[in-house]
mmCIF file of C-alpha atoms in Angstrom:
data_model
loop_
_atom_site.group_PDB
_atom_site.id
_atom_site.type_symbol
_atom_site.label_atom_id
_atom_site.label_comp_id
_atom_site.label_asym_id
_atom_site.label_seq_id
_atom_site.Cartn_x
_atom_site.Cartn_y
_atom_site.Cartn_z
ATOM 1 C CA MET D 30 68.301 92.956 -129.528
ATOM 2 C CA ASN D 31 71.012 94.416 -131.735
ATOM 3 C CA SER D 32 68.821 96.867 -133.624
ATOM 4 C CA SER D 33 69.788 100.532 -133.776
ATOM 5 C CA VAL D 34 68.525 103.697 -135.388
ATOM 6 C CA VAL D 35 70.084 104.437 -138.755
ATOM 7 C CA ILE D 36 70.198 107.077 -141.433
ATOM 8 C CA SER D 37 69.563 105.004 -144.527
ATOM 9 C CA GLY D 38 69.102 107.566 -147.284
ATOM 10 C CA VAL D 39 69.756 111.186 -148.112
ATOM 11 C CA GLY D 40 68.402 113.316 -150.958
ATOM 12 C CA LEU D 41 69.637 116.606 -152.377
ATOM 13 C CA TRP D 42 67.568 118.770 -154.720
ATOM 14 C CA THR D 43 69.326 121.748 -156.307
ATOM 15 C CA PRO D 44 67.503 124.573 -158.141
ATOM 16 C CA GLU D 45 68.328 125.033 -161.815
ATOM 17 C CA HIS D 46 69.165 128.734 -161.414
ATOM 18 C CA SER D 47 72.270 130.167 -159.775
ATOM 19 C CA ILE D 48 73.774 133.603 -159.159
ATOM 20 C CA SER D 49 77.530 134.168 -159.103
ATOM 21 C CA ASN D 50 79.200 136.747 -156.878
ATOM 22 C CA GLU D 51 79.973 138.781 -159.978
ATOM 23 C CA GLU D 52 76.327 138.855 -161.075
ATOM 24 C CA LEU D 53 75.157 139.735 -157.592
ATOM 25 C CA VAL D 54 77.684 142.548 -157.175
ATOM 26 C CA THR D 55 76.944 144.033 -160.600
ATOM 27 C CA SER D 56 73.273 144.280 -159.669
ATOM 28 C CA TYR D 57 73.915 145.548 -156.137
ATOM 29 C CA ASN D 58 76.412 148.212 -157.204
ATOM 30 C CA ALA D 59 74.056 149.474 -159.922
ATOM 31 C CA TRP D 60 71.322 149.778 -157.300
ATOM 32 C CA VAL D 61 73.732 151.605 -154.951
ATOM 33 C CA GLU D 62 74.679 154.136 -157.623
ATOM 34 C CA LEU D 63 71.012 154.779 -158.374
ATOM 35 C CA PHE D 64 70.125 155.086 -154.675
ATOM 36 C CA ASN D 65 73.002 157.471 -153.937
ATOM 37 C CA LEU D 66 72.127 159.587 -156.990
ATOM 38 C CA GLU D 67 68.448 159.819 -156.053
ATOM 39 C CA ASN D 68 69.360 160.772 -152.480
ATOM 40 C CA GLU D 69 72.364 162.964 -153.297
ATOM 41 C CA THR D 70 71.001 166.084 -151.564
ATOM 42 C CA ALA D 71 70.180 164.276 -148.310
ATOM 43 C CA ILE D 72 73.542 162.504 -148.349
ATOM 44 C CA LYS D 73 75.446 165.787 -148.807
ATOM 45 C CA ALA D 74 73.431 167.329 -145.982
ATOM 46 C CA GLU D 75 74.438 164.325 -143.808
ATOM 47 C CA GLU D 76 70.778 163.494 -143.297
ATOM 48 C CA MET D 77 71.384 160.080 -144.852
ATOM 49 C CA GLU D 78 74.392 157.844 -145.314
ATOM 50 C CA ALA D 79 75.539 156.871 -148.776
ATOM 51 C CA LYS D 80 75.258 153.162 -149.547
ATOM 52 C CA PRO D 81 78.654 151.428 -149.930
ATOM 53 C CA LEU D 82 79.754 149.558 -153.039
ATOM 54 C CA SER D 83 80.796 145.904 -152.896
ATOM 55 C CA SER D 84 82.987 143.460 -154.822
ATOM 56 C CA ALA D 85 83.132 139.750 -155.550
ATOM 57 C CA ALA D 86 86.501 139.613 -153.821
ATOM 58 C CA PHE D 87 85.026 141.117 -150.644
ATOM 59 C CA ILE D 88 82.275 138.484 -150.556
ATOM 60 C CA GLU D 89 84.633 135.551 -151.080
ATOM 61 C CA LYS D 90 87.116 136.809 -148.468
ATOM 62 C CA ALA D 91 84.384 137.492 -145.907
ATOM 63 C CA SER D 92 82.542 134.208 -146.367
ATOM 64 C CA GLY D 93 84.157 131.768 -148.782
ATOM 65 C CA ILE D 94 81.009 131.977 -150.924
ATOM 66 C CA LYS D 95 81.426 132.152 -154.705
ATOM 67 C CA SER D 96 77.869 131.535 -155.883
ATOM 68 C CA ARG D 97 74.444 130.452 -154.710
ATOM 69 C CA TYR D 98 71.433 128.628 -156.153
ATOM 70 C CA ILE D 99 68.084 130.376 -156.288
ATOM 71 C CA TYR D 100 64.601 128.955 -156.736
ATOM 72 C CA SER D 101 63.508 131.878 -158.932
ATOM 73 C CA LYS D 102 66.171 134.129 -160.417
ATOM 74 C CA LYS D 103 63.688 136.451 -162.100
ATOM 75 C CA GLY D 104 63.536 139.810 -160.323
ATOM 76 C CA ALA D 105 66.377 139.190 -157.872
ATOM 77 C CA LEU D 106 68.918 141.131 -159.947
ATOM 78 C CA ASP D 107 66.498 143.813 -161.179
ATOM 79 C CA ILE D 108 67.730 147.063 -159.586
ATOM 80 C CA HIS D 109 64.174 148.407 -159.613
ATOM 81 C CA ARG D 110 62.924 145.389 -157.637
ATOM 82 C CA MET D 111 65.785 143.611 -155.793
ATOM 83 C CA ARG D 112 63.802 140.524 -154.811
ATOM 84 C CA PRO D 113 62.744 137.325 -156.606
ATOM 85 C CA ILE D 114 59.429 136.942 -158.403
ATOM 86 C CA LEU D 115 57.387 133.845 -157.565
ATOM 87 C CA ASP D 116 54.157 132.893 -159.285
ATOM 88 C CA VAL D 117 50.973 132.983 -157.234
ATOM 89 C CA ARG D 118 49.593 129.483 -156.760
ATOM 90 C CA GLU D 119 46.021 128.565 -155.939
ATOM 91 C CA ASP D 120 45.220 126.670 -152.759
ATOM 92 C CA ASP D 121 44.708 123.439 -154.675
ATOM 93 C CA GLN D 122 48.151 123.657 -156.325
ATOM 94 C CA VAL D 123 51.363 122.307 -154.789
ATOM 95 C CA SER D 124 53.093 125.123 -152.913
ATOM 96 C CA HIS D 125 56.588 126.274 -153.853
ATOM 97 C CA GLN D 126 58.160 124.912 -150.701
ATOM 98 C CA ALA D 127 56.322 121.597 -150.884
ATOM 99 C CA GLU D 128 57.514 121.212 -154.480
ATOM 100 C CA MET D 129 61.119 121.508 -153.305
ATOM 101 C CA ALA D 130 60.519 119.179 -150.382
ATOM 102 C CA ILE D 131 58.887 116.484 -152.507
ATOM 103 C CA ALA D 132 61.801 116.467 -154.961
ATOM 104 C CA ALA D 133 64.362 115.980 -152.178
ATOM 105 C CA ALA D 134 62.188 113.412 -150.385
ATOM 106 C CA GLN D 135 61.890 111.263 -153.498
ATOM 107 C CA LYS D 136 65.673 111.199 -153.841
ATOM 108 C CA ALA D 137 66.095 110.220 -150.183
ATOM 109 C CA LEU D 138 63.522 107.421 -150.468
ATOM 110 C CA SER D 139 65.271 106.092 -153.561
ATOM 111 C CA ALA D 140 68.661 106.136 -151.815
ATOM 112 C CA ALA D 141 67.190 104.251 -148.860
ATOM 113 C CA ASN D 142 65.379 101.732 -151.120
ATOM 114 C CA LYS D 143 62.094 102.752 -149.511
ATOM 115 C CA THR D 144 58.585 103.615 -150.641
ATOM 116 C CA ALA D 145 55.889 105.736 -149.061
ATOM 117 C CA ALA D 146 54.567 102.609 -147.322
ATOM 118 C CA ASP D 147 57.771 102.430 -145.254
ATOM 119 C CA ILE D 148 57.323 105.928 -143.797
ATOM 120 C CA ASP D 149 54.803 107.037 -141.190
ATOM 121 C CA MET D 150 56.220 110.384 -140.033
ATOM 122 C CA VAL D 151 57.180 113.443 -142.081
ATOM 123 C CA ILE D 152 59.041 116.359 -140.513
ATOM 124 C CA VAL D 153 59.607 119.504 -142.552
ATOM 125 C CA SER D 154 62.294 121.286 -140.582
ATOM 126 C CA CYS D 155 63.754 124.536 -141.887
ATOM 127 C CA ALA D 156 64.418 128.221 -141.229
ATOM 128 C CA TYR D 157 61.219 129.551 -142.830
ATOM 129 C CA THR D 158 57.916 128.091 -143.960
ATOM 130 C CA GLN D 159 55.892 129.965 -146.541
ATOM 131 C CA ARG D 160 52.716 129.793 -144.483
ATOM 132 C CA SER D 161 51.547 128.992 -140.976
ATOM 133 C CA TYR D 162 49.012 126.292 -141.825
ATOM 134 C CA PRO D 163 48.258 123.747 -143.061
ATOM 135 C CA ALA D 164 51.756 122.460 -142.334
ATOM 136 C CA ILE D 165 54.018 122.043 -145.339
ATOM 137 C CA ALA D 166 54.851 118.590 -143.936
ATOM 138 C CA ILE D 167 51.231 117.496 -144.172
ATOM 139 C CA GLU D 168 51.043 118.757 -147.755
ATOM 140 C CA VAL D 169 54.189 116.767 -148.594
ATOM 141 C CA GLN D 170 52.850 113.710 -146.784
ATOM 142 C CA ALA D 171 49.693 113.800 -148.887
ATOM 143 C CA ALA D 172 51.585 114.330 -152.152
ATOM 144 C CA LEU D 173 53.837 111.332 -151.441
ATOM 145 C CA GLY D 174 50.956 109.113 -150.329
ATOM 146 C CA ILE D 175 52.320 108.534 -146.834
ATOM 147 C CA GLU D 176 50.001 107.290 -144.103
ATOM 148 C CA GLY D 177 50.725 108.611 -140.629
ATOM 149 C CA PHE D 178 51.393 112.210 -139.649
ATOM 150 C CA GLY D 179 53.584 115.197 -140.337
ATOM 151 C CA PHE D 180 54.501 118.513 -138.793
ATOM 152 C CA ASP D 181 56.744 121.530 -139.349
ATOM 153 C CA MET D 182 59.684 122.618 -137.189
ATOM 154 C CA LEU D 183 61.408 126.012 -137.198
ATOM 155 C CA VAL D 184 64.843 126.083 -135.563
ATOM 156 C CA ALA D 185 66.657 128.378 -138.013
ATOM 157 C CA CYS D 186 69.999 126.959 -139.170
ATOM 158 C CA SER D 187 69.818 124.062 -136.699
ATOM 159 C CA ALA D 188 66.434 122.878 -137.951
ATOM 160 C CA ALA D 189 67.827 119.813 -139.761
ATOM 161 C CA THR D 190 69.737 118.395 -136.792
ATOM 162 C CA PHE D 191 66.886 119.158 -134.396
ATOM 163 C CA GLY D 192 64.479 117.420 -136.773
ATOM 164 C CA LEU D 193 66.797 114.431 -137.004
ATOM 165 C CA GLN D 194 66.963 114.165 -133.227
ATOM 166 C CA ARG D 195 63.154 114.055 -133.106
ATOM 167 C CA ALA D 196 63.164 111.363 -135.799
ATOM 168 C CA VAL D 197 65.785 109.269 -134.008
ATOM 169 C CA ASP D 198 63.854 109.487 -130.740
ATOM 170 C CA ALA D 199 60.630 108.391 -132.486
ATOM 171 C CA VAL D 200 62.207 105.330 -134.102
ATOM 172 C CA LYS D 201 64.059 104.457 -130.893
ATOM 173 C CA ALA D 202 60.826 104.669 -128.897
ATOM 174 C CA GLY D 203 58.951 102.572 -131.434
ATOM 175 C CA THR D 204 56.404 105.300 -132.195
ATOM 176 C CA SER D 205 57.520 105.456 -135.829
ATOM 177 C CA LYS D 206 58.816 102.832 -138.237
ATOM 178 C CA GLY D 207 60.346 105.320 -140.662
ATOM 179 C CA VAL D 208 60.753 109.092 -140.713
ATOM 180 C CA LEU D 209 61.396 111.549 -143.515
ATOM 181 C CA VAL D 210 63.159 114.687 -142.287
ATOM 182 C CA ILE D 211 63.015 117.293 -145.057
ATOM 183 C CA ASN D 212 64.702 120.690 -145.215
ATOM 184 C CA PRO D 213 63.232 122.812 -148.038
ATOM 185 C CA GLU D 214 65.255 125.976 -147.551
ATOM 186 C CA LEU D 215 63.549 128.672 -149.617
ATOM 187 C CA THR D 216 65.626 131.497 -148.141
ATOM 188 C CA SER D 217 65.772 133.988 -151.027
ATOM 189 C CA PRO D 218 62.460 135.757 -150.198
ATOM 190 C CA GLN D 219 63.969 136.732 -146.812
ATOM 191 C CA VAL D 220 67.253 138.058 -148.242
ATOM 192 C CA ASN D 221 67.777 141.818 -148.194
ATOM 193 C CA TYR D 222 69.381 142.278 -151.606
ATOM 194 C CA MET D 223 69.987 145.958 -150.739
ATOM 195 C CA ASP D 224 72.293 145.214 -147.800
ATOM 196 C CA ARG D 225 75.981 144.845 -148.656
ATOM 197 C CA ASP D 226 76.755 142.787 -145.546
ATOM 198 C CA SER D 227 74.051 140.138 -146.008
ATOM 199 C CA HIS D 228 72.782 140.111 -149.623
ATOM 200 C CA PHE D 229 75.285 137.417 -150.609
ATOM 201 C CA ILE D 230 74.833 135.005 -147.706
ATOM 202 C CA PHE D 231 71.931 132.704 -148.559
ATOM 203 C CA GLY D 232 70.996 130.226 -151.268
ATOM 204 C CA ASP D 233 67.992 127.979 -151.926
ATOM 205 C CA VAL D 234 68.070 124.172 -151.786
ATOM 206 C CA ALA D 235 66.185 121.172 -150.381
ATOM 207 C CA THR D 236 67.564 118.147 -148.574
ATOM 208 C CA ALA D 237 65.893 115.084 -147.083
ATOM 209 C CA VAL D 238 66.965 112.200 -144.841
ATOM 210 C CA VAL D 239 65.357 108.823 -144.114
ATOM 211 C CA VAL D 240 65.634 107.584 -140.517
ATOM 212 C CA GLU D 241 64.622 104.023 -139.612
ATOM 213 C CA SER D 242 65.563 100.950 -137.598
ATOM 214 C CA SER D 243 68.574 98.908 -138.625
ATOM 215 C CA GLU D 244 66.239 95.892 -138.730
ATOM 216 C CA THR D 245 64.454 97.317 -141.786
ATOM 217 C CA CYS D 246 67.461 98.985 -143.421
ATOM 218 C CA GLN D 247 68.133 97.987 -147.046
ATOM 219 C CA SER D 248 70.552 100.756 -147.957
ATOM 220 C CA ALA D 249 74.019 100.391 -149.440
ATOM 221 C CA HIS D 250 75.271 103.389 -147.463
ATOM 222 C CA ALA D 251 73.700 103.456 -144.001
ATOM 223 C CA PHE D 252 74.927 105.025 -140.782
ATOM 224 C CA ASP D 253 74.178 104.042 -137.197
ATOM 225 C CA VAL D 254 73.163 107.069 -135.152
ATOM 226 C CA LEU D 255 75.271 106.611 -132.024
ATOM 227 C CA SER D 256 74.101 109.746 -130.257
ATOM 228 C CA THR D 257 72.318 113.084 -130.710
ATOM 229 C CA LYS D 258 72.676 116.334 -128.802
ATOM 230 C CA CYS D 259 70.860 119.660 -129.094
ATOM 231 C CA VAL D 260 71.183 122.882 -127.122
ATOM 232 C CA THR D 261 69.771 126.416 -127.299
ATOM 233 C CA SER D 262 70.878 129.676 -125.709
ATOM 234 C CA TYR D 263 68.871 132.831 -126.374
ATOM 235 C CA SER D 264 70.490 135.545 -128.487
ATOM 236 C CA ASN D 265 69.248 138.480 -130.580
ATOM 237 C CA ASN D 266 72.345 138.579 -132.768
ATOM 238 C CA ILE D 267 70.642 136.723 -135.653
ATOM 239 C CA ARG D 268 67.062 137.761 -136.231
ATOM 240 C CA SER D 269 64.105 138.133 -138.593
ATOM 241 C CA ASN D 270 61.037 139.998 -137.308
ATOM 242 C CA PHE D 271 58.681 139.116 -140.158
ATOM 243 C CA GLY D 272 55.388 137.884 -138.773
ATOM 244 C CA TYR D 273 51.631 138.209 -138.659
ATOM 245 C CA LEU D 274 51.651 140.801 -135.853
ATOM 246 C CA THR D 275 52.912 143.426 -138.314
ATOM 247 C CA ARG D 276 49.329 143.830 -139.497
ATOM 248 C CA THR D 277 48.385 145.136 -136.049
ATOM 249 C CA THR D 278 51.429 147.362 -135.468
ATOM 250 C CA ASP D 279 51.041 149.210 -138.799
ATOM 251 C CA GLU D 280 54.759 148.785 -139.546
ATOM 252 C CA ASP D 281 56.232 148.185 -142.991
ATOM 253 C CA PRO D 282 56.026 144.365 -143.292
ATOM 254 C CA TYR D 283 59.065 144.357 -145.581
ATOM 255 C CA SER D 284 61.368 146.806 -143.772
ATOM 256 C CA ALA D 285 64.983 145.796 -143.142
ATOM 257 C CA ASP D 286 64.335 144.437 -139.649
ATOM 258 C CA LYS D 287 61.620 142.134 -141.018
ATOM 259 C CA LEU D 288 64.229 140.437 -143.243
ATOM 260 C CA PHE D 289 67.293 138.467 -142.178
ATOM 261 C CA HIS D 290 69.773 140.611 -140.248
ATOM 262 C CA GLN D 291 72.595 139.850 -137.862
ATOM 263 C CA ASN D 292 75.499 141.213 -135.874
ATOM 264 C CA GLY D 293 78.045 139.169 -137.769
ATOM 265 C CA ARG D 294 81.061 139.971 -135.602
ATOM 266 C CA LYS D 295 79.297 138.972 -132.387
ATOM 267 C CA VAL D 296 77.934 135.808 -133.982
ATOM 268 C CA PHE D 297 81.414 134.800 -135.112
ATOM 269 C CA LYS D 298 82.941 135.532 -131.715
ATOM 270 C CA GLU D 299 80.248 133.754 -129.706
ATOM 271 C CA VAL D 300 79.070 130.840 -131.842
ATOM 272 C CA CYS D 301 82.441 129.396 -132.891
ATOM 273 C CA PRO D 302 83.610 128.499 -129.361
ATOM 274 C CA MET D 303 80.093 127.307 -128.488
ATOM 275 C CA ALA D 304 80.041 124.970 -131.483
ATOM 276 C CA ALA D 305 83.543 123.645 -130.831
ATOM 277 C CA ASP D 306 82.778 122.995 -127.152
ATOM 278 C CA HIS D 307 79.466 121.367 -128.094
ATOM 279 C CA ILE D 308 81.091 118.925 -130.511
ATOM 280 C CA GLU D 309 83.949 118.084 -128.139
ATOM 281 C CA SER D 310 81.660 117.497 -125.153
ATOM 282 C CA HIS D 311 79.266 115.421 -127.271
ATOM 283 C CA LEU D 312 82.089 113.176 -128.438
ATOM 284 C CA LEU D 313 83.556 112.836 -124.955
ATOM 285 C CA SER D 314 80.153 111.870 -123.559
ATOM 286 C CA GLU D 315 80.312 108.860 -125.884
ATOM 287 C CA GLY D 316 83.956 108.120 -125.096
ATOM 288 C CA ILE D 317 85.115 109.233 -128.548
ATOM 289 C CA ASN D 318 88.267 111.266 -129.092
ATOM 290 C CA VAL D 319 88.157 114.071 -131.642
ATOM 291 C CA SER D 320 91.030 112.459 -133.534
ATOM 292 C CA ALA D 321 88.886 109.336 -134.123
ATOM 293 C CA LEU D 322 86.538 111.184 -136.492
ATOM 294 C CA LYS D 323 86.918 110.476 -140.187
ATOM 295 C CA ARG D 324 84.462 113.127 -141.406
ATOM 296 C CA TRP D 325 83.016 116.448 -140.196
ATOM 297 C CA TRP D 326 79.789 117.491 -141.902
ATOM 298 C CA LEU D 327 79.630 121.018 -140.533
ATOM 299 C CA HIS D 328 77.071 123.778 -140.960
ATOM 300 C CA GLN D 329 77.939 125.782 -144.076
ATOM 301 C CA ALA D 330 77.550 129.417 -143.026
ATOM 302 C CA ASN D 331 81.020 130.884 -143.329
ATOM 303 C CA ILE D 332 84.344 129.287 -144.218
ATOM 304 C CA ASN D 333 86.152 131.286 -141.533
ATOM 305 C CA MET D 334 83.819 129.936 -138.832
ATOM 306 C CA ASN D 335 84.457 126.341 -139.909
ATOM 307 C CA LEU D 336 88.206 126.898 -140.044
ATOM 308 C CA LEU D 337 88.230 128.337 -136.529
ATOM 309 C CA ILE D 338 86.109 125.469 -135.170
ATOM 310 C CA SER D 339 88.376 122.835 -136.723
ATOM 311 C CA ARG D 340 91.480 124.575 -135.383
ATOM 312 C CA ARG D 341 90.049 124.604 -131.865
ATOM 313 C CA LEU D 342 89.198 120.913 -132.082
ATOM 314 C CA LEU D 343 92.131 119.533 -134.063
ATOM 315 C CA GLY D 344 94.853 122.081 -133.342
ATOM 316 C CA ARG D 345 95.208 122.576 -137.099
ATOM 317 C CA ASP D 346 93.150 123.257 -140.222
ATOM 318 C CA ALA D 347 90.936 120.348 -141.215
ATOM 319 C CA THR D 348 91.522 118.991 -144.696
ATOM 320 C CA LEU D 349 88.746 119.149 -147.272
ATOM 321 C CA GLU D 350 88.472 115.368 -146.991
ATOM 322 C CA GLU D 351 87.904 115.667 -143.236
ATOM 323 C CA ALA D 352 85.544 118.667 -143.371
ATOM 324 C CA PRO D 353 84.047 119.041 -146.868
ATOM 325 C CA VAL D 354 83.083 122.540 -148.001
ATOM 326 C CA VAL D 355 79.993 123.154 -150.135
ATOM 327 C CA LEU D 356 79.216 126.783 -149.289
ATOM 328 C CA ASP D 357 81.461 128.032 -152.083
ATOM 329 C CA GLU D 358 78.904 126.634 -154.538
ATOM 330 C CA TYR D 359 75.695 126.665 -152.469
ATOM 331 C CA ALA D 360 76.306 129.580 -150.053
ATOM 332 C CA ASN D 361 74.596 129.416 -146.658
ATOM 333 C CA THR D 362 71.511 127.253 -147.116
ATOM 334 C CA ALA D 363 70.351 127.606 -143.500
ATOM 335 C CA SER D 364 69.686 124.179 -141.966
ATOM 336 C CA ALA D 365 70.468 122.251 -145.149
ATOM 337 C CA GLY D 366 74.198 123.046 -145.310
ATOM 338 C CA SER D 367 75.502 120.190 -143.174
ATOM 339 C CA ILE D 368 73.098 117.784 -144.909
ATOM 340 C CA ILE D 369 74.349 118.885 -148.349
ATOM 341 C CA ALA D 370 77.886 118.120 -147.169
ATOM 342 C CA PHE D 371 76.698 114.716 -145.911
ATOM 343 C CA ALA D 372 74.819 113.982 -149.142
ATOM 344 C CA LYS D 373 77.821 114.730 -151.328
ATOM 345 C CA TYR D 374 80.537 113.248 -149.125
ATOM 346 C CA HIS D 375 79.478 110.052 -147.342
ATOM 347 C CA ASP D 376 79.605 107.086 -149.725
ATOM 348 C CA ASP D 377 83.410 106.921 -149.693
ATOM 349 C CA LEU D 378 83.559 106.023 -145.994
ATOM 350 C CA SER D 379 84.290 102.469 -144.856
ATOM 351 C CA ALA D 380 82.424 100.375 -142.316
ATOM 352 C CA GLY D 381 83.230 101.574 -138.800
ATOM 353 C CA ASP D 382 84.244 105.093 -139.832
ATOM 354 C CA LEU D 383 82.935 107.818 -137.517
ATOM 355 C CA GLY D 384 81.550 111.198 -138.468
ATOM 356 C CA VAL D 385 79.627 114.109 -136.982
ATOM 357 C CA ILE D 386 76.842 116.184 -138.495
ATOM 358 C CA CYS D 387 76.703 119.537 -136.728
ATOM 359 C CA SER D 388 74.696 122.694 -137.330
ATOM 360 C CA PHE D 389 74.600 126.003 -135.487
ATOM 361 C CA GLY D 390 72.742 129.244 -135.931
ATOM 362 C CA ALA D 391 70.085 131.651 -134.728
ATOM 363 C CA GLY D 392 68.658 131.123 -131.312
ATOM 364 C CA TYR D 393 71.494 130.426 -130.633
ATOM 365 C CA SER D 394 70.896 126.772 -131.467
ATOM 366 C CA ILE D 395 73.367 123.914 -131.952
ATOM 367 C CA GLY D 396 72.589 120.332 -132.913
ATOM 368 C CA SER D 397 74.828 117.339 -133.601
ATOM 369 C CA LEU D 398 74.651 113.637 -134.451
ATOM 370 C CA ILE D 399 77.474 111.135 -134.109
ATOM 371 C CA LEU D 400 77.336 108.591 -136.931
ATOM 372 C CA ARG D 401 79.125 105.318 -137.677
ATOM 373 C CA LYS D 402 79.198 103.826 -141.171
ATOM 374 C CA ARG D 403 77.589 100.395 -141.233
#
């Protein structure tokens, strides 16, 4: 048999609202001035530290981010609120996250020339889900009219690649004929818009990928999945402590430690070499030299991280054609970043061209797939 597992379609759904660095900084600095004024006495008495101001230039230099998309812009820039406003939906209405997921899934199905009848597994794999149960994946499955099963996966910024590995294994084993792996990254509710070092990092988006056998593939732009590799190594340097136990500990459920927070310097120092070594060892395990890769679809967290990884692997900076950058427009979209890069920069490749999708993030977790254009 010459059949293989392929990625046959990818979908990208982008929110209609965006926030530029300049907008974000104007709001943040106004909040800082108000905070420092209201706490002037305590700050002068050294009982409290003054909040620092920020700038658009600082954000771009630190991260390469220039803007980000947001599911709901209302409230996020209000200095008396500093968080988005989402409408409350009844249990019989489509949830916010499912709405995003469905939109991306429909695009992926269209790209793969597939219908709901061709899919029997739905994986919603992302950094956060808006509820514990029922699974968002099962809600999406029902909305799309897919027979089979679905489940959610939470692997932070590596959720997409980990979900894809599960999908590839299922198709390879014959337990699924077609899998939708969806990454509805609704990150903005977990952003601390009052923290200078993290308020600019994340954006909202949804991506989706169709995985199936080459025997059923009808796509104009399909990729053989040559190999997958995932690894985790426990670290506290990227963390969010929001959870249901807060009700029993009587803590503030929305305090800073319950939102996204990280030790950025340690993450940079530790994750970059881990990611570079992971990619190199994965390629070597398949007898592929780094120089043979045509495209790198890397996790989009920080431009400086991606530059360092490419330098370690290539001995030079990767070109934008080799390693496309989307975080300047989208910011860090958790697990979806590498899939956005793949969605926007894959149809120009020729048959036989090799590429790698790689994500890395909290956990620590790193996942990669080696692809070959059909």
